[in-house]
Coordinates of C-alpha atoms and ligand atoms in Angstrom, one line a residue:
X499 CA 20.5 27.8 19.1
X500 CA 17.5 25.5 19.5
X501 CA 17.5 21.7 19.5
X502 CA 16.0 19.4 16.9
X503 CA 13.8 16.7 18.4
X504 CA 12.8 13.9 16.0
X505 CA 10.0 11.5 17.0
X506 CA 10.1 8.8 14.4
X507 CA 10.9 5.4 13.1
X508 CA 14.2 3.4 13.3
X509 CA 14.6 0.4 11.0
X510 CA 17.3 -2.0 10.0
X511 CA 17.2 -2.3 6.2
X512 CA 18.2 -5.9 5.2
X513 CA 19.1 -5.9 1.5
X514 CA 19.5 -9.1 -0.5
X515 CA 20.9 -8.8 -4.0
X516 CA 20.3 -11.5 -6.7
X517 CA 20.3 -11.8 -10.5
X518 CA 16.5 -12.1 -10.6
X519 CA 13.6 -12.0 -8.2
X520 CA 12.2 -15.5 -7.1
X521 CA 8.8 -16.4 -8.4
X522 CA 6.1 -17.3 -5.8
X523 CA 7.2 -20.5 -4.1
X524 CA 10.7 -20.4 -5.7
X525 CA 14.1 -20.1 -4.1
X526 CA 17.0 -18.4 -5.9
X527 CA 20.6 -18.1 -4.8
X528 CA 21.6 -14.5 -4.1
X529 CA 24.9 -12.6 -4.2
X530 CA 25.1 -10.4 -1.1
X531 CA 23.3 -9.5 2.1
X532 CA 23.8 -5.9 3.3
X533 CA 22.6 -4.2 6.5
X534 CA 21.8 -0.4 6.4
X535 CA 20.4 1.7 9.3
X536 CA 17.2 3.3 8.1
X537 CA 13.7 4.5 9.0
X538 CA 12.7 8.0 8.2
X539 CA 13.0 9.2 11.8
X540 CA 16.6 7.9 12.1
X541 CA 17.6 9.2 8.7
X542 CA 16.3 12.7 9.4
X543 CA 18.0 12.7 12.8
X544 CA 21.3 11.6 11.2
X545 CA 21.0 14.4 8.6
X546 CA 20.3 17.1 11.3
X547 CA 23.1 15.9 13.6
X548 CA 25.7 15.7 10.8
X549 CA 24.8 19.2 9.8
X550 CA 25.7 20.4 13.3
X551 CA 22.3 20.6 15.1
X552 CA 22.0 19.3 18.7
X553 CA 19.7 16.4 17.9
X554 CA 17.5 14.1 20.0
X555 CA 15.8 11.0 18.6
X556 CA 12.7 9.7 20.3
X557 CA 11.7 6.2 19.3
X558 CA 11.7 2.6 20.2
X559 CA 14.0 -0.3 19.5
X560 CA 13.4 -4.0 20.3
X561 CA 15.7 -5.9 22.7
X562 CA 17.5 -7.7 19.9
X563 CA 20.7 -7.6 17.9
X564 CA 19.3 -5.1 15.3
X565 CA 18.3 -2.8 18.1
X566 CA 21.8 -2.9 19.7
X567 CA 23.5 -2.3 16.3
X568 CA 21.2 0.6 15.5
X569 CA 21.7 2.2 18.9
X570 CA 25.5 2.0 18.4
X571 CA 25.2 3.5 15.0
X572 CA 23.0 6.4 16.1
X573 CA 25.1 7.1 19.1
X574 CA 28.1 7.3 16.8
X575 CA 26.4 10.0 14.8
X576 CA 26.3 12.3 17.9
X577 CA 22.6 11.9 18.3
X578 CA 21.2 12.2 21.9
X579 CA 19.5 8.9 22.6
X580 CA 18.3 9.7 26.2
X581 CA 14.6 9.4 25.1
X582 CA 15.1 6.2 23.1
X583 CA 13.4 3.2 24.6
X584 CA 14.0 -0.5 24.3
X585 CA 10.9 -2.7 24.4
X586 CA 10.5 -6.5 24.9
X587 CA 7.0 -6.3 23.3
X588 CA 8.2 -6.2 19.7
X589 CA 11.3 -6.7 17.5
X590 CA 13.2 -3.7 16.1
X591 CA 11.6 -2.3 12.9
X592 CA 12.9 -4.1 9.9
X593 CA 12.7 -3.7 6.1
X594 CA 13.4 -6.7 4.0
X595 CA 14.5 -5.5 0.6
X596 CA 15.3 -7.6 -2.5
X597 CA 17.3 -6.0 -5.3
X598 CA 17.5 -7.7 -8.7
X599 CA 17.9 -6.3 -12.2
X600 CA 17.6 -2.7 -10.9
X601 CA 14.2 -3.4 -9.4
X602 CA 13.4 -3.9 -5.8
X603 CA 10.7 -5.4 -3.6
X604 CA 10.3 -4.2 0.0
X605 CA 8.5 -5.7 3.0
X606 CA 8.5 -3.4 6.1
X607 CA 7.7 -4.7 9.5
X608 CA 7.1 -1.7 11.8
X609 CA 7.7 -3.7 15.0
X610 CA 8.8 -1.5 17.8
X611 CA 8.1 1.7 15.8
X612 CA 4.3 1.0 16.2
X613 CA 4.7 1.2 20.0
X614 CA 6.1 4.8 20.1
X615 CA 3.4 6.3 22.4
X616 CA 2.1 9.6 23.5
X617 CA 3.7 8.9 26.9
X618 CA 7.1 8.5 25.2
X619 CA 6.8 12.1 23.7
X620 CA 5.2 13.6 26.8
X621 CA 8.5 13.8 28.7
X622 CA 10.5 15.6 26.0
X623 CA 11.8 19.0 27.4
X624 CA 10.9 21.1 24.3
X625 CA 11.5 24.9 24.7
X626 CA 11.0 27.9 22.5
X627 CA 13.4 27.9 19.5
X628 CA 13.4 24.0 19.3
X629 CA 12.1 22.2 16.2
X630 CA 9.9 19.1 16.6
X631 CA 10.0 16.8 13.6
X632 CA 8.0 13.8 12.7
X633 CA 6.9 11.5 9.8
X634 CA 4.2 8.9 9.3
X635 CA 6.1 5.7 10.4
X636 CA 4.9 6.0 14.0
X637 CA 1.3 6.2 15.3
X638 CA -0.5 9.4 14.3
X639 CA -1.9 10.0 17.8
X640 CA 1.7 10.0 19.1
X641 CA 2.6 12.7 16.5
X642 CA -0.4 14.8 17.6
X643 CA 0.6 14.6 21.2
X644 CA 4.2 15.5 20.3
X645 CA 3.1 18.6 18.3
X646 CA 0.6 19.7 21.0
X647 CA 3.5 19.6 23.5
X648 CA 5.7 21.5 21.0
X649 CA 3.0 24.1 20.5
X650 CA 2.6 24.6 24.2
X651 CA 6.4 25.2 24.4
X652 CA 6.4 27.6 21.4
X653 CA 8.6 25.2 19.5
X654 CA 8.3 24.9 15.7
X655 CA 6.5 21.8 14.3
X656 CA 7.7 20.2 11.1
X657 CA 5.7 17.3 9.6
X658 CA 6.8 15.1 6.7
X659 CA 3.6 13.1 6.0
X660 CA 5.4 10.1 4.4
X661 CA 4.5 7.4 3.6
X662 CA 1.4 9.2 2.6
X663 CA -1.8 8.4 4.5
X664 CA -4.9 10.4 5.0
X665 CA -5.0 12.3 8.3
X666 CA -7.3 14.6 10.2
X667 CA -7.5 18.4 10.1
X668 CA -6.7 18.5 13.8
X669 CA -3.2 17.2 13.2
X670 CA -2.6 19.4 10.2
X671 CA -3.5 22.5 12.2
X672 CA -0.7 21.7 14.6
X673 CA 1.8 21.8 11.8
X674 CA 4.0 25.0 11.2
X675 CA 5.9 23.5 8.3
X676 CA 4.8 20.7 6.1
X677 CA 7.4 19.0 3.8
X678 CA 6.1 16.6 1.2
X679 CA 6.7 15.6 -2.4
X680 CA 4.3 16.3 -5.2
X681 CA 2.8 12.7 -5.2
X682 CA 2.1 13.0 -1.4
X683 CA 0.6 16.5 -1.9
X684 CA -1.7 15.2 -4.7
X685 CA -2.8 12.2 -2.6
X686 CA -3.6 14.4 0.4
X687 CA -5.4 17.0 -1.7
X688 CA -7.4 14.3 -3.6
X689 CA -5.9 15.1 -7.0
X690 CA -3.2 13.7 -9.2
X691 CA 0.1 15.5 -9.4
X692 CA 3.2 14.5 -11.2
X693 CA 6.7 15.9 -11.4
X694 CA 5.9 17.4 -14.8
X695 CA 3.0 19.6 -13.5
X696 CA 3.5 23.3 -13.7
X697 CA 4.5 25.3 -10.6
X698 CA 1.3 27.3 -10.6
X699 CA -0.8 24.2 -10.4
X700 CA 1.3 22.7 -7.6
X701 CA 1.1 25.9 -5.6
X702 CA -2.6 26.0 -6.2
X703 CA -3.0 22.5 -4.7
X704 CA -0.7 23.4 -1.8
X705 CA -2.9 26.4 -1.1
X706 CA -6.0 24.2 -0.9
X707 CA -4.3 22.1 1.7
X708 CA -2.9 25.0 3.8
X709 CA -4.6 24.7 7.2
X710 CA -3.9 28.1 8.6
X711 CA -2.6 31.5 7.4
X712 CA 0.9 31.1 8.8
X713 CA 1.5 27.5 7.6
X714 CA 4.5 26.9 5.3
X715 CA 4.2 24.1 2.7
X716 CA 7.4 22.9 1.0
X717 CA 6.8 20.7 -2.0
X718 CA 10.0 18.8 -3.0
X719 CA 10.3 18.1 -6.7
X720 CA 13.4 15.9 -7.0
X721 CA 15.8 17.4 -9.5
X722 CA 13.5 20.4 -10.0
X723 CA 14.2 21.5 -6.4
X724 CA 11.4 22.9 -4.2
X725 CA 8.3 25.0 -4.3
X726 CA 7.4 26.9 -1.1
X727 CA 4.2 28.4 0.0
X728 CA 5.0 30.4 3.1
X729 CA 1.8 32.0 4.5
X730 CA 0.6 34.0 1.4
X731 CA 4.1 34.2 -0.2
X732 CA 5.2 31.7 -2.7
X733 CA 8.7 31.1 -4.2
X734 CA 10.7 28.4 -6.0
X735 CA 14.1 27.0 -4.9
X736 CA 15.6 25.8 -8.1
X737 CA 17.1 22.3 -8.2
X738 CA 20.9 22.0 -8.4
X739 CA 22.3 20.3 -11.4
X740 CA 24.3 17.3 -10.2
X741 CA 24.9 13.7 -11.3
X742 CA 22.5 11.7 -9.1
X743 CA 23.6 8.1 -8.4
X744 CA 21.0 7.1 -5.6
X745 CA 18.1 9.3 -4.5
X746 CA 17.2 7.1 -1.6
X747 CA 16.8 9.3 1.5
X748 CA 17.0 12.6 -0.4
X749 CA 13.7 13.7 1.1
X750 CA 14.9 12.7 4.6
X751 CA 18.2 14.7 4.1
X752 CA 16.1 17.7 3.0
X753 CA 13.9 17.5 6.1
X754 CA 16.8 17.0 8.6
X755 CA 18.7 19.9 7.0
X756 CA 15.8 22.2 7.1
X757 CA 15.1 21.4 10.8
X758 CA 18.8 22.0 11.6
X759 CA 18.7 25.4 9.9
X760 CA 15.5 26.5 11.6
X761 CA 16.8 25.4 15.0
X762 CA 19.7 27.7 14.2
X763 CA 17.3 30.6 13.6
X764 CA 18.2 30.8 9.9
X765 CA 15.4 32.6 7.8
X766 CA 13.2 30.3 5.8
X767 CA 14.5 31.2 2.3
X768 CA 18.1 30.7 3.3
X769 CA 17.2 27.5 5.2
X770 CA 15.5 26.1 2.1
X771 CA 18.4 26.9 -0.2
X772 CA 20.7 25.2 2.3
X773 CA 18.4 22.1 2.6
X774 CA 18.2 21.9 -1.2
X775 CA 22.0 22.0 -1.5
X776 CA 22.4 19.3 1.3
X777 CA 19.9 17.0 -0.5
X778 CA 21.6 17.5 -3.8
X779 CA 24.8 16.3 -2.2
X780 CA 23.1 13.2 -0.7
X781 CA 21.8 12.0 -4.1
X782 CA 25.4 11.9 -5.4
X783 CA 26.2 9.1 -2.9
X784 CA 24.8 5.6 -2.3
X785 CA 22.5 4.7 0.6
X786 CA 20.4 6.9 3.0
X787 CA 22.1 7.4 6.3
X788 CA 25.7 7.2 5.0
X789 CA 24.9 9.7 2.2
X790 CA 24.0 12.6 4.5
X791 CA 26.5 15.5 4.1
X792 CA 28.3 17.7 6.8
X793 CA 27.8 21.4 7.1
X794 CA 31.3 22.0 5.6
X795 CA 30.3 20.0 2.5
X796 CA 27.1 22.0 2.1
X797 CA 29.0 25.4 2.6
X798 CA 31.4 24.4 -0.1
X799 CA 28.7 24.2 -2.8
X800 CA 26.7 27.2 -1.7
Ligands
LIG253 P1 13.0 10.0 -1.5 O1 11.6 9.3 -1.2 O2 13.8 9.3 -2.6 O3 13.8 10.3 -0.3 P2 11.4 12.3 -2.0 O4 10.4 12.0 -3.1 O5 10.9 12.4 -0.6 O6 12.7 11.4 -2.1 P3 12.5 14.3 -3.7 O7 11.6 15.4 -4.0 O8 12.8 13.3 -4.7 O9 12.0 13.7 -2.3 O10 13.9 15.0 -3.3 C1 14.1 15.8 -2.1 C2 15.0 16.9 -2.4 O11 16.3 16.3 -2.8 C3 14.7 17.8 -3.7 O12 13.8 18.8 -3.3 C4 16.1 18.3 -4.0 O13 16.4 19.3 -3.2 C5 17.0 17.1 -3.8 N1 17.1 16.2 -5.0 C6 16.4 15.1 -5.2 N2 16.8 14.5 -6.4 C7 17.7 15.4 -6.9 C8 18.5 15.4 -8.2 N3 18.4 14.4 -9.1 N4 19.3 16.4 -8.4 C9 19.4 17.4 -7.5 N5 18.7 17.5 -6.3 C10 17.9 16.5 -6.0

């Protein structure tokens, strides 16, 4: 069984709840302040680890109290933190979220995540059978260096290009499996896509983006499930009918679960069905990190 190596962001999400959002220059009294471990890298590593994969998270924390709390949380999830660095150069990545009247505003300060470097990933002992996972909340040259190393070791590379930003063909060519939602796919392909678009159109756009003949593109479609383009083959993974209460982190759960399955040498179709089921469990619970299911919970619904 291979290992999952996630190079990515770690944030503390600080959530303030209030009856209404303040206007510019105004102060309002709120009700609660809540602290949630977040960041796409951390969320995906938590998902993979809870699902039983041996998981290593490569990233950076600041030398501050959020950094210490996050380290304790991630260690408690069974994640190997041997390649996690603490830096005095920046504060721990933080998202300031205001929730009022079912709407939110978010300010994200990347902080230490912006300092994850090519040197940080160059020491990772990737071997054949491992899965290297990344997202767009750390510098792109770092991801490219990580994937080049993974390729040299014959490990599988899995990219979740979120939050969406344009990136070069050179990085895309290093990707074995691309996981993105329909909005991100539309953005990268230079066309507009919505969740009501037909499967044939979504697959057509995915095919335009495909960088090499063996590349797999998985388009997540919320409650509609997933559309996969694997090489020349295309197939849907139908969404599971559940009562969603909070979809935050559904995409991260899907990515972590897929990586865990691939590290376990599970064939792609079975791995996608498993990841789809895992993500459908996560949307039935509040929060991102705390909503990630265990392997037993996923097995129970499959
Ligand atoms: P987020 O940014 O909220 O984490 P995303 O846009 O990256 O999400 P989605 O496509 O919304 O990702 O969801 C990822 C996967 O989670 C879906 O492909 C599906 O497997 C599962 N999922 C999401 N929403 C639902 C739902 N309402 N019912 C069942 N499964 C869901």
